Amino acid sequence: MKNFIPDLIAEKASMNILSGTFAASTMFVDISGFTSMTRSLMKQGKEGAEVLSNIINSIFTPAIRAIYDNGGFVSTFAGDAFTAVFESDADYALNAAFEINKLFVDAGNINTKFGEFELAVKIGLSHGEVEFGIIDTEVQKAYYFRGEAIDGCAKAEHHADRMEIVADGKFMEKLSVEAEKQPAGENHFVITPQELCLSPLKNKTETDQPEIEKMFVPDSVLEMKDRGEFREIVSVFIGFEETAGFEKPIAEVIRRTHAYGGYFNKIDFGDKGGVMLVIFGAPTGREKLYSRAADFALSLKEVPEFSFRVGLSTGIAFCGMVGSDLRKEYTALGDVVNLSARLMTKAGPNSIFAGPDITAKLPASYRYESKGLTEFKGFSEKLEVFELKGKTSTTLKMSYSGSFVGRKKEADELIKMIQPIFDNKFGGIIYIDGPAGIGKSRFIDNFVGSLEDCVYFYLPCDEILRKSFNPFEYFFKNYFGQSESATKEENKTIFSDKYSELVSSTKDKEIQSELLRTESVIGALIGLEWENSLYSQLDAKGRYENTLYAVKHFFLAQSLIKPVVLVLEDA
């Protein structure tokens, strides 16, 4: 294994044990000075990224070694911070804290060709119950650690000043060594570093199961070299409520991350609740970076029983490995990630807050509302915050300004090709190709606009979310007047009224009967559900086959009213 996941998780996953609890001591380590150092080295381009990679390796390697030598493991990274869990005695967790503190005393001042940087550390310690969980999806597994001990060490760190180690009362009760301490708030204590004489621990044998690791980490990360780089990303920071059954919506978030081309980085729990980090643009670059991230964030509103808050930001970040050979992860560091986390904390329930950097780069089809200037910790100036509200639906018919000139020969050919539809026959499929920008869409729009006694339906294909029936989803949402601002019940009423009109105007009894039978199937395509409906009773294969029947008979019914031309854009 390359140690992208804790050995405990690999071991449990291999036995298909997806959850459990155990008692442990915990440690939260926060490194200060990292953000300002990253910001400074970012100005140096590729060479600055190499220097930062070397510093990360020199700091994290001995710190993580101290944890593993004392019977612990790193459960979660959080940028320039990490959480460790110790199943050994609390004395060993304290000893690891002393060793990490001494590391920063001895090596916290870092000299580089680009200047001197000073790093310091704050450490929090706690003890109690730790819960682990593995979320299993067909695209990627994810894991988490949470519980009173995870929350406790994060709270203890908040009581620590620079270069201090703070433990809570629960941790102190588990110590068998005498530790010099001073009060640091209610039931928290600053512990003075000292030499502890502890018996060496037997090294634990690591589980070598690379096939398990591949289930949690994409190949693009597993095959990557350890060096990092500065690159543009969109950081999506998601906060969520720890309600009963929260694993199910998180699994759907993971699926949607893959569908939109993002990288699901982590699930993390602390004293502020549960969070997830999703990155777009790294480790694999994608086209339409900003739209992918915005569409993904907006799609979270469709996840059932999911209460969330999202922060959205874009910019240059350090993307690479954090940690050491004992334990590491691929992640992004820098102001762009920090800002998305700060925006998330400002957002209301089921809201998406975005910075001015990304709203300026999104196409005009996205709707957002200014929330005014806001002050953020770690940023010198106030920033304008926007709430991303939605996306303007694609219209059924594209519109253009000015008059259309030329293409008469092509138009004459096309009119001959579609002539069968005016004789109650199928007109076939006509494929129009040409270089981007040559005017294909304009030509088609002008052509169908000149036709009389037929109806033109526009079905745009989504270049980002490439899934079955996607152009029909777009079409039906527009045809049935579905609105993001309306409630589910209001949209269902609008749909039912419009659908009833179509059924009543259909004279063919067989088609009419099929329309009535598959109403819930068409509704499901646009996110509408009815209790005990046909759609709710079908299995996956039945839903697929009945969707084909439903769409087919919908357009057959339309063609009995008027000849129909379907235009699939960007197929």
XYZ file of C-alpha atoms in Angstrom:
571
model
C 0.000 0.000 0.000
C 1.035 3.615 -0.522
C -0.632 4.612 2.782
C -3.293 6.933 1.354
C -5.732 5.401 3.841
C -5.202 4.379 7.480
C -4.292 0.732 8.020
C -7.333 0.311 10.270
C -9.639 1.316 7.395
C -7.899 -1.026 4.942
C -8.187 -3.879 7.436
C -11.906 -3.278 8.115
C -12.715 -2.802 4.419
C -11.040 -6.113 3.567
C -13.398 -7.811 6.059
C -16.394 -5.761 4.828
C -16.813 -4.187 8.287
C -18.235 -0.755 7.459
C -18.541 0.780 10.935
C -17.427 0.393 14.526
C -16.339 2.178 17.708
C -13.366 1.958 20.041
C -11.789 3.928 22.906
C -8.715 5.974 22.026
C -6.637 9.031 22.764
C -6.700 11.658 20.039
C -4.483 14.504 18.901
C -5.182 17.542 16.732
C -2.081 19.250 15.308
C -2.375 22.696 13.709
C 0.649 24.215 11.957
C 0.628 28.023 11.844
C 2.560 30.026 9.255
C 1.780 27.560 6.481
C -0.743 29.717 4.626
C 1.492 32.813 4.494
C 4.442 30.642 3.380
C 2.323 29.055 0.610
C 1.133 32.504 -0.486
C 4.728 33.753 -0.699
C 6.144 30.727 -2.537
C 3.240 30.783 -5.004
C 4.785 33.928 -6.505
C 7.864 31.885 -7.459
C 6.002 29.550 -9.811
C 7.305 26.047 -10.452
C 10.453 26.536 -8.372
C 8.345 27.780 -5.468
C 6.199 24.637 -5.686
C 9.320 22.471 -5.462
C 10.526 24.369 -2.387
C 7.111 23.980 -0.750
C 7.082 20.231 -1.499
C 10.481 19.894 0.199
C 9.292 21.834 3.265
C 6.138 19.711 3.550
C 8.261 16.565 3.421
C 10.769 17.855 5.994
C 8.044 18.890 8.466
C 5.443 16.178 8.081
C 7.798 13.191 7.863
C 9.277 13.411 11.402
C 5.937 14.562 12.896
C 4.084 11.571 11.475
C 6.958 9.275 12.448
C 6.530 10.422 16.062
C 2.838 9.453 15.911
C 3.426 5.986 14.487
C 6.380 5.280 16.824
C 4.022 5.931 19.728
C 1.286 3.567 18.571
C -0.909 6.071 16.710
C -1.973 6.753 13.149
C -3.061 9.831 11.200
C -6.812 9.581 10.690
C -7.425 12.753 8.673
C -5.486 15.601 7.068
C -7.042 19.067 6.941
C -4.690 21.209 4.883
C -1.885 22.261 7.225
C -3.462 20.389 10.157
C -4.135 16.730 10.914
C -5.805 14.458 13.447
C -4.156 11.387 14.963
C -5.688 8.474 16.879
C -3.852 6.379 19.491
C -5.092 2.968 20.549
C -2.037 2.802 22.833
C -1.962 4.315 26.344
C -2.528 8.059 26.687
C 1.085 8.347 27.896
C 2.296 7.528 24.382
C -0.003 10.111 22.810
C 1.465 12.714 25.169
C 4.985 11.565 24.300
C 4.206 12.008 20.572
C 2.938 15.527 21.312
C 6.209 16.348 23.127
C 8.270 15.039 20.202
C 6.271 17.055 17.627
C 6.535 20.185 19.769
C 10.333 19.746 20.015
C 10.532 19.258 16.239
C 9.107 22.737 15.679
C 11.298 24.243 18.413
C 14.373 22.843 16.650
C 13.324 23.179 12.995
C 10.482 25.724 12.889
C 12.655 28.419 11.300
C 13.049 27.440 7.662
C 15.560 29.180 5.394
C 15.041 29.029 1.634
C 16.421 30.909 -1.380
C 13.142 32.851 -1.368
C 13.374 33.949 2.243
C 12.951 32.720 5.796
C 9.682 31.258 7.053
C 8.671 30.546 10.622
C 6.350 27.653 11.375
C 4.851 26.888 14.769
C 2.496 24.297 16.141
C -0.500 24.034 18.477
C -1.586 20.644 19.777
C -4.837 19.486 21.391
C -5.292 16.157 23.215
C -8.398 14.270 24.311
C -9.661 10.765 25.090
C -12.943 8.959 24.557
C -14.966 7.034 22.041
C -14.004 7.116 18.363
C -16.360 5.932 15.626
C -15.142 4.932 12.180
C -17.283 4.506 9.091
C -16.777 3.404 5.496
C -19.132 4.747 2.844
C -19.381 2.302 -0.015
C -20.362 3.460 -3.513
C -19.801 1.896 -6.906
C -17.501 4.773 -7.971
C -15.381 5.329 -4.854
C -15.260 4.341 -1.199
C -14.721 6.994 1.473
C -14.060 6.771 5.199
C -14.425 8.949 8.269
C -13.597 9.128 11.975
C -15.803 11.010 14.403
C -17.000 11.016 18.019
C -16.390 12.705 21.345
C -12.639 12.151 21.256
C -12.296 13.603 17.715
C -14.317 16.668 18.733
C -12.453 16.886 22.043
C -8.925 17.214 20.651
C -10.091 19.919 18.202
C -11.674 21.855 21.100
C -8.519 21.444 23.195
C -6.397 22.911 20.376
C -8.573 26.054 20.439
C -7.340 26.657 24.014
C -3.689 26.433 22.943
C -1.438 29.350 22.107
C 1.569 29.153 19.812
C 3.841 26.185 20.692
C 1.506 24.949 23.429
C 0.098 21.507 24.158
C -3.388 21.533 25.711
C -5.244 18.478 27.023
C -8.777 18.196 28.321
C -9.816 16.568 31.590
C -10.743 13.262 29.938
C -7.210 12.899 28.604
C -5.619 13.856 31.929
C -7.610 11.116 33.700
C -6.033 8.482 31.453
C -2.415 9.527 32.091
C -0.300 7.331 34.361
C 2.748 9.626 34.182
C 3.046 12.819 36.190
C 2.649 15.825 33.888
C 3.319 19.428 34.869
C 0.242 21.422 33.932
C -1.417 24.841 34.164
C -5.162 25.635 33.767
C -6.237 26.803 30.297
C -9.958 27.421 30.525
C -12.673 25.165 31.862
C -11.373 21.599 32.257
C -8.401 22.194 29.931
C -4.720 22.251 30.845
C -1.468 23.450 29.266
C 1.110 20.679 29.640
C 4.793 21.557 29.967
C 7.020 19.434 27.673
C 9.272 16.973 29.470
C 11.218 13.757 28.920
C 9.079 10.638 29.366
C 10.684 7.272 29.961
C 8.335 4.859 28.219
C 8.878 1.291 27.138
C 9.313 0.933 23.359
C 6.195 -0.233 21.564
C 6.202 -3.244 19.284
C 5.927 -2.068 15.699
C 2.568 -2.960 14.187
C 2.634 -4.850 10.896
C 0.982 -2.781 8.159
C -1.679 -4.369 5.951
C -0.361 -4.618 2.402
C -3.586 -4.535 0.390
C -3.162 -2.228 -2.623
C -6.394 -3.518 -4.165
C -8.269 -2.115 -1.140
C -6.559 1.266 -1.476
C -7.626 1.490 -5.136
C -11.237 1.455 -3.979
C -10.682 4.665 -1.996
C -8.183 6.572 -4.161
C -8.380 7.246 -7.930
C -5.632 5.922 -10.203
C -4.664 9.483 -11.143
C -3.525 9.971 -7.528
C -2.060 6.505 -6.911
C 0.167 6.819 -9.975
C 1.283 10.369 -9.211
C 4.764 11.448 -8.212
C 5.107 13.054 -4.794
C 6.041 16.498 -6.139
C 3.389 19.209 -6.079
C 2.502 22.091 -8.370
C 0.619 25.364 -8.415
C -2.500 25.138 -10.566
C -5.949 26.699 -10.885
C -8.732 24.832 -9.131
C -12.254 25.349 -7.878
C -12.606 24.419 -4.207
C -16.048 23.243 -3.056
C -16.283 23.075 0.738
C -19.435 21.341 1.985
C -20.702 21.435 5.559
C -23.475 19.033 6.532
C -25.599 18.077 9.521
C -24.861 14.782 11.280
C -28.436 13.556 11.136
C -29.352 9.871 11.392
C -28.470 8.099 8.164
C -26.141 10.870 6.934
C -24.074 8.235 5.095
C -26.725 7.847 2.370
C -26.663 11.486 1.152
C -22.848 11.528 1.396
C -22.750 8.498 -0.910
C -24.851 10.470 -3.385
C -22.452 13.448 -3.080
C -19.574 11.111 -3.998
C -21.477 9.836 -7.053
C -22.241 13.380 -8.171
C -18.596 14.393 -7.697
C -17.593 11.722 -10.214
C -20.466 12.533 -12.573
C -19.377 16.184 -12.797
C -15.660 15.374 -13.090
C -14.456 16.420 -9.631
C -12.115 14.853 -7.073
C -13.690 13.791 -3.774
C -10.900 14.607 -1.337
C -12.214 13.855 2.145
C -14.858 13.673 4.841
C -13.806 15.276 8.110
C -15.439 15.690 11.505
C -14.504 18.075 14.282
C -15.972 20.392 16.869
C -17.667 22.369 14.057
C -19.473 19.327 12.622
C -19.044 17.377 9.407
C -17.388 18.761 6.260
C -16.371 17.476 2.835
C -13.852 18.888 0.356
C -14.374 18.423 -3.385
C -11.819 19.777 -5.856
C -12.308 20.586 -9.535
C -9.245 21.031 -11.764
C -6.931 18.668 -9.862
C -5.510 16.078 -9.983
C -6.997 15.901 -13.490
C -7.679 19.033 -15.508
C -11.111 19.411 -17.131
C -12.757 21.766 -19.592
C -15.571 24.031 -18.327
C -13.992 24.050 -14.859
C -16.224 26.715 -13.305
C -19.474 25.395 -14.760
C -18.703 21.865 -13.586
C -18.179 23.021 -10.009
C -21.235 25.309 -10.004
C -23.483 22.645 -11.550
C -22.227 20.119 -8.992
C -22.962 22.487 -6.102
C -26.449 23.255 -7.431
C -27.156 19.541 -7.893
C -26.742 19.002 -4.129
C -30.155 20.633 -3.698
C -31.622 17.558 -5.386
C -30.095 15.077 -2.879
C -32.921 13.763 -0.656
C -32.755 14.395 3.099
C -29.508 16.355 2.849
C -29.023 19.551 4.844
C -25.869 21.313 3.674
C -23.938 24.568 3.308
C -21.479 25.175 0.463
C -18.567 27.541 -0.063
C -17.301 27.956 -3.626
C -14.027 29.648 -4.618
C -11.466 29.508 -7.417
C -7.828 30.463 -7.779
C -4.277 29.125 -7.772
C -3.525 26.494 -5.111
C -0.675 24.175 -4.229
C -1.827 20.737 -5.361
C 0.197 17.746 -4.290
C 1.020 15.252 -1.571
C 0.789 16.172 2.093
C 2.224 13.819 4.698
C 4.971 11.195 4.461
C 5.581 7.635 3.319
C 3.856 6.442 6.516
C 0.647 8.319 5.736
C -0.233 10.866 3.066
C -2.980 12.285 0.886
C -3.315 14.289 -2.305
C -4.973 17.612 -1.591
C -4.967 21.356 -2.324
C -3.564 24.071 -0.040
C -3.844 27.844 -0.173
C -6.146 30.837 0.046
C -8.629 29.390 -2.452
C -9.363 26.419 -0.155
C -9.363 28.583 2.979
C -11.831 31.024 1.402
C -14.222 28.252 0.358
C -14.161 26.976 3.960
C -14.880 30.474 5.322
C -17.679 30.983 2.784
C -19.217 27.667 3.845
C -19.431 28.832 7.471
C -21.250 32.030 6.365
C -23.796 30.210 4.189
C -27.290 29.442 5.456
C -29.015 26.048 5.289
C -29.000 24.581 1.763
C -27.268 27.694 0.423
C -24.242 28.089 -1.840
C -21.981 31.068 -1.119
C -19.403 31.999 -3.741
C -16.568 34.479 -3.877
C -16.214 37.187 -6.541
C -13.453 35.215 -8.242
C -15.741 32.455 -9.507
C -18.920 34.467 -10.160
C -16.905 36.681 -12.521
C -15.946 33.590 -14.549
C -19.305 31.815 -14.690
C -21.421 32.145 -17.866
C -24.381 34.519 -17.834
C -26.817 31.614 -17.491
C -26.046 31.345 -13.742
C -28.153 33.320 -11.299
C -26.666 34.719 -8.108
C -27.407 37.440 -5.601
C -24.923 39.725 -3.855
C -24.773 39.418 -0.068
C -22.522 42.465 0.314
C -18.960 42.888 1.529
C -17.846 40.481 4.240
C -14.742 40.231 6.393
C -12.946 36.875 6.517
C -10.274 35.630 8.900
C -6.909 35.452 7.126
C -7.872 37.941 4.374
C -6.762 41.560 4.604
C -9.673 43.087 2.675
C -13.423 42.574 2.744
C -14.729 40.447 -0.124
C -18.078 40.590 -1.881
C -20.059 37.412 -1.287
C -22.635 36.015 -3.701
C -25.293 33.365 -3.182
C -25.529 31.049 -6.181
C -29.273 30.618 -6.713
C -29.592 28.535 -9.843
C -29.169 28.343 -13.557
C -31.422 29.785 -16.223
C -33.186 26.957 -18.046
C -32.335 26.462 -21.694
C -35.148 27.857 -23.810
C -37.144 25.650 -26.138
C -36.227 27.794 -29.098
C -32.955 29.642 -29.513
C -33.153 33.269 -30.611
C -30.766 35.320 -32.732
C -30.523 38.961 -33.711
C -30.169 40.199 -37.271
C -31.311 38.569 -40.489
C -30.118 35.234 -41.839
C -28.278 35.267 -45.191
C -27.191 32.362 -47.424
C -27.321 28.570 -47.083
C -30.209 28.302 -49.601
C -28.768 25.172 -51.217
C -28.484 23.399 -47.862
C -31.984 24.521 -46.862
C -33.450 23.161 -50.098
C -31.741 19.801 -49.499
C -33.054 19.705 -45.950
C -36.652 20.414 -46.914
C -36.565 17.416 -49.296
C -35.173 15.199 -46.553
C -37.911 15.996 -44.027
C -40.782 15.904 -46.527
C -42.067 12.489 -45.245
C -43.225 14.036 -41.940
C -45.885 15.999 -43.828
C -47.182 12.684 -45.223
C -47.588 11.082 -41.773
C -44.297 9.160 -42.102
C -41.068 9.040 -40.157
C -38.566 11.555 -41.537
C -35.423 9.744 -40.412
C -32.352 11.144 -38.706
C -30.374 13.974 -40.291
C -26.860 14.685 -39.001
C -25.407 18.181 -39.483
C -21.697 18.621 -38.842
C -19.158 21.384 -39.252
C -16.386 23.304 -37.447
C -17.254 25.206 -34.268
C -18.597 28.670 -34.982
C -19.586 27.995 -38.583
C -23.258 28.644 -37.777
C -24.881 25.216 -37.501
C -27.284 26.234 -34.720
C -28.236 29.434 -36.523
C -28.867 27.557 -39.750
C -31.102 24.973 -38.052
C -33.026 27.632 -36.139
C -33.641 29.648 -39.280
C -34.677 26.538 -41.206
C -37.228 25.212 -38.716
C -38.536 28.742 -38.167
C -39.408 28.897 -41.852
C -41.428 25.672 -41.731
C -45.190 25.872 -41.510
C -47.588 23.361 -39.967
C -45.008 21.619 -37.788
C -43.668 21.959 -34.257
C -39.981 22.285 -33.355
C -38.652 20.815 -30.081
C -35.164 21.784 -28.909
C -33.230 19.145 -26.896
C -29.762 20.378 -25.858
C -27.215 17.809 -24.706
C -25.247 18.651 -21.556
C -21.523 18.627 -22.348
C -20.625 18.229 -18.659
C -23.168 15.828 -17.195
C -23.290 13.125 -19.852
C -25.990 10.774 -18.628
C -28.858 8.846 -20.174
C -31.955 10.840 -21.228
C -30.262 14.137 -20.283
C -31.524 16.137 -23.304
C -35.045 14.863 -22.590
C -34.793 16.077 -18.990
C -33.989 19.569 -20.279
C -36.843 19.434 -22.761
C -39.496 18.144 -20.350
C -38.575 20.680 -17.643
C -39.216 23.460 -20.129
C -42.246 21.864 -21.775
C -43.981 21.309 -18.444
C -43.046 24.755 -17.094
C -40.980 23.522 -14.146
C -39.517 26.310 -12.013
C -36.696 26.230 -9.449
C -38.509 28.868 -7.420
C -41.698 26.760 -7.175
C -42.295 24.065 -4.573
C -42.405 20.378 -5.502
C -46.182 20.373 -5.111
C -46.592 23.463 -7.304
C -44.423 21.912 -10.026
C -46.402 18.657 -9.798
C -49.671 20.572 -10.270
C -48.303 22.442 -13.312
C -47.027 19.165 -14.756
C -50.321 17.307 -14.199
C -52.415 20.083 -15.780
C -50.219 20.244 -18.885
C -50.031 16.450 -19.146
C -53.823 16.138 -18.910
C -54.168 18.597 -21.809
C -51.953 16.386 -23.964
C -53.837 13.213 -22.999
C -57.231 14.755 -23.742
C -56.061 16.041 -27.144
C -54.760 12.583 -28.162
C -57.374 10.783 -30.263
C -55.469 7.515 -30.721
C -56.783 5.334 -27.870
C -53.702 3.091 -27.717
C -51.300 6.050 -27.417
C -53.647 7.786 -24.972
C -53.708 4.660 -22.797
C -49.904 4.477 -22.832
C -49.640 8.159 -21.886
C -51.880 7.586 -18.887
C -49.918 4.499 -17.843
C -46.495 6.189 -17.982
C -47.314 9.633 -16.547
C -45.215 8.962 -13.415
C -42.300 7.814 -15.616
C -42.197 11.134 -17.502
C -42.558 12.930 -14.169
C -39.611 11.004 -12.709
C -37.392 12.248 -15.542
C -37.757 15.778 -14.155
C -37.595 14.847 -10.480
C -41.293 14.463 -9.641
C -42.474 11.535 -7.539
C -45.842 10.037 -6.593
C -46.435 7.542 -3.818
C -47.361 4.045 -5.062
C -46.917 5.136 -8.692
C -45.874 2.834 -11.515
C -42.357 4.295 -11.487
C -41.910 3.721 -7.738
C -42.773 0.031 -8.161
C -40.350 -0.716 -11.023
C -36.811 -2.077 -10.725
C -33.879 -0.451 -12.561
C -34.418 -2.407 -15.774
C -38.172 -1.756 -15.712
C -37.612 1.968 -15.187
C -35.247 2.137 -18.136
C -37.537 0.241 -20.502
C -40.644 2.166 -19.441
C -38.811 5.470 -19.861
C -38.150 4.504 -23.481
C -41.863 3.681 -23.981
C -42.972 6.877 -22.233
C -40.743 9.212 -24.252
C -41.634 7.436 -27.489
C -45.385 7.723 -26.942
C -45.115 11.343 -25.788
C -43.619 12.341 -29.137
C -46.010 10.059 -31.050
C -48.877 11.924 -29.387
C -47.311 15.251 -30.364
C -46.876 14.114 -33.968
C -50.597 13.323 -34.223
C -51.331 16.980 -33.476
C -48.658 18.395 -35.800
C -45.570 17.002 -37.566
C -42.624 17.130 -35.144
C -38.979 18.087 -35.675
C -36.639 17.186 -32.790
C -33.298 19.021 -32.694
C -30.605 17.478 -30.489
C -27.945 20.136 -30.007
C -24.310 19.048 -29.427
C -25.116 15.338 -29.610
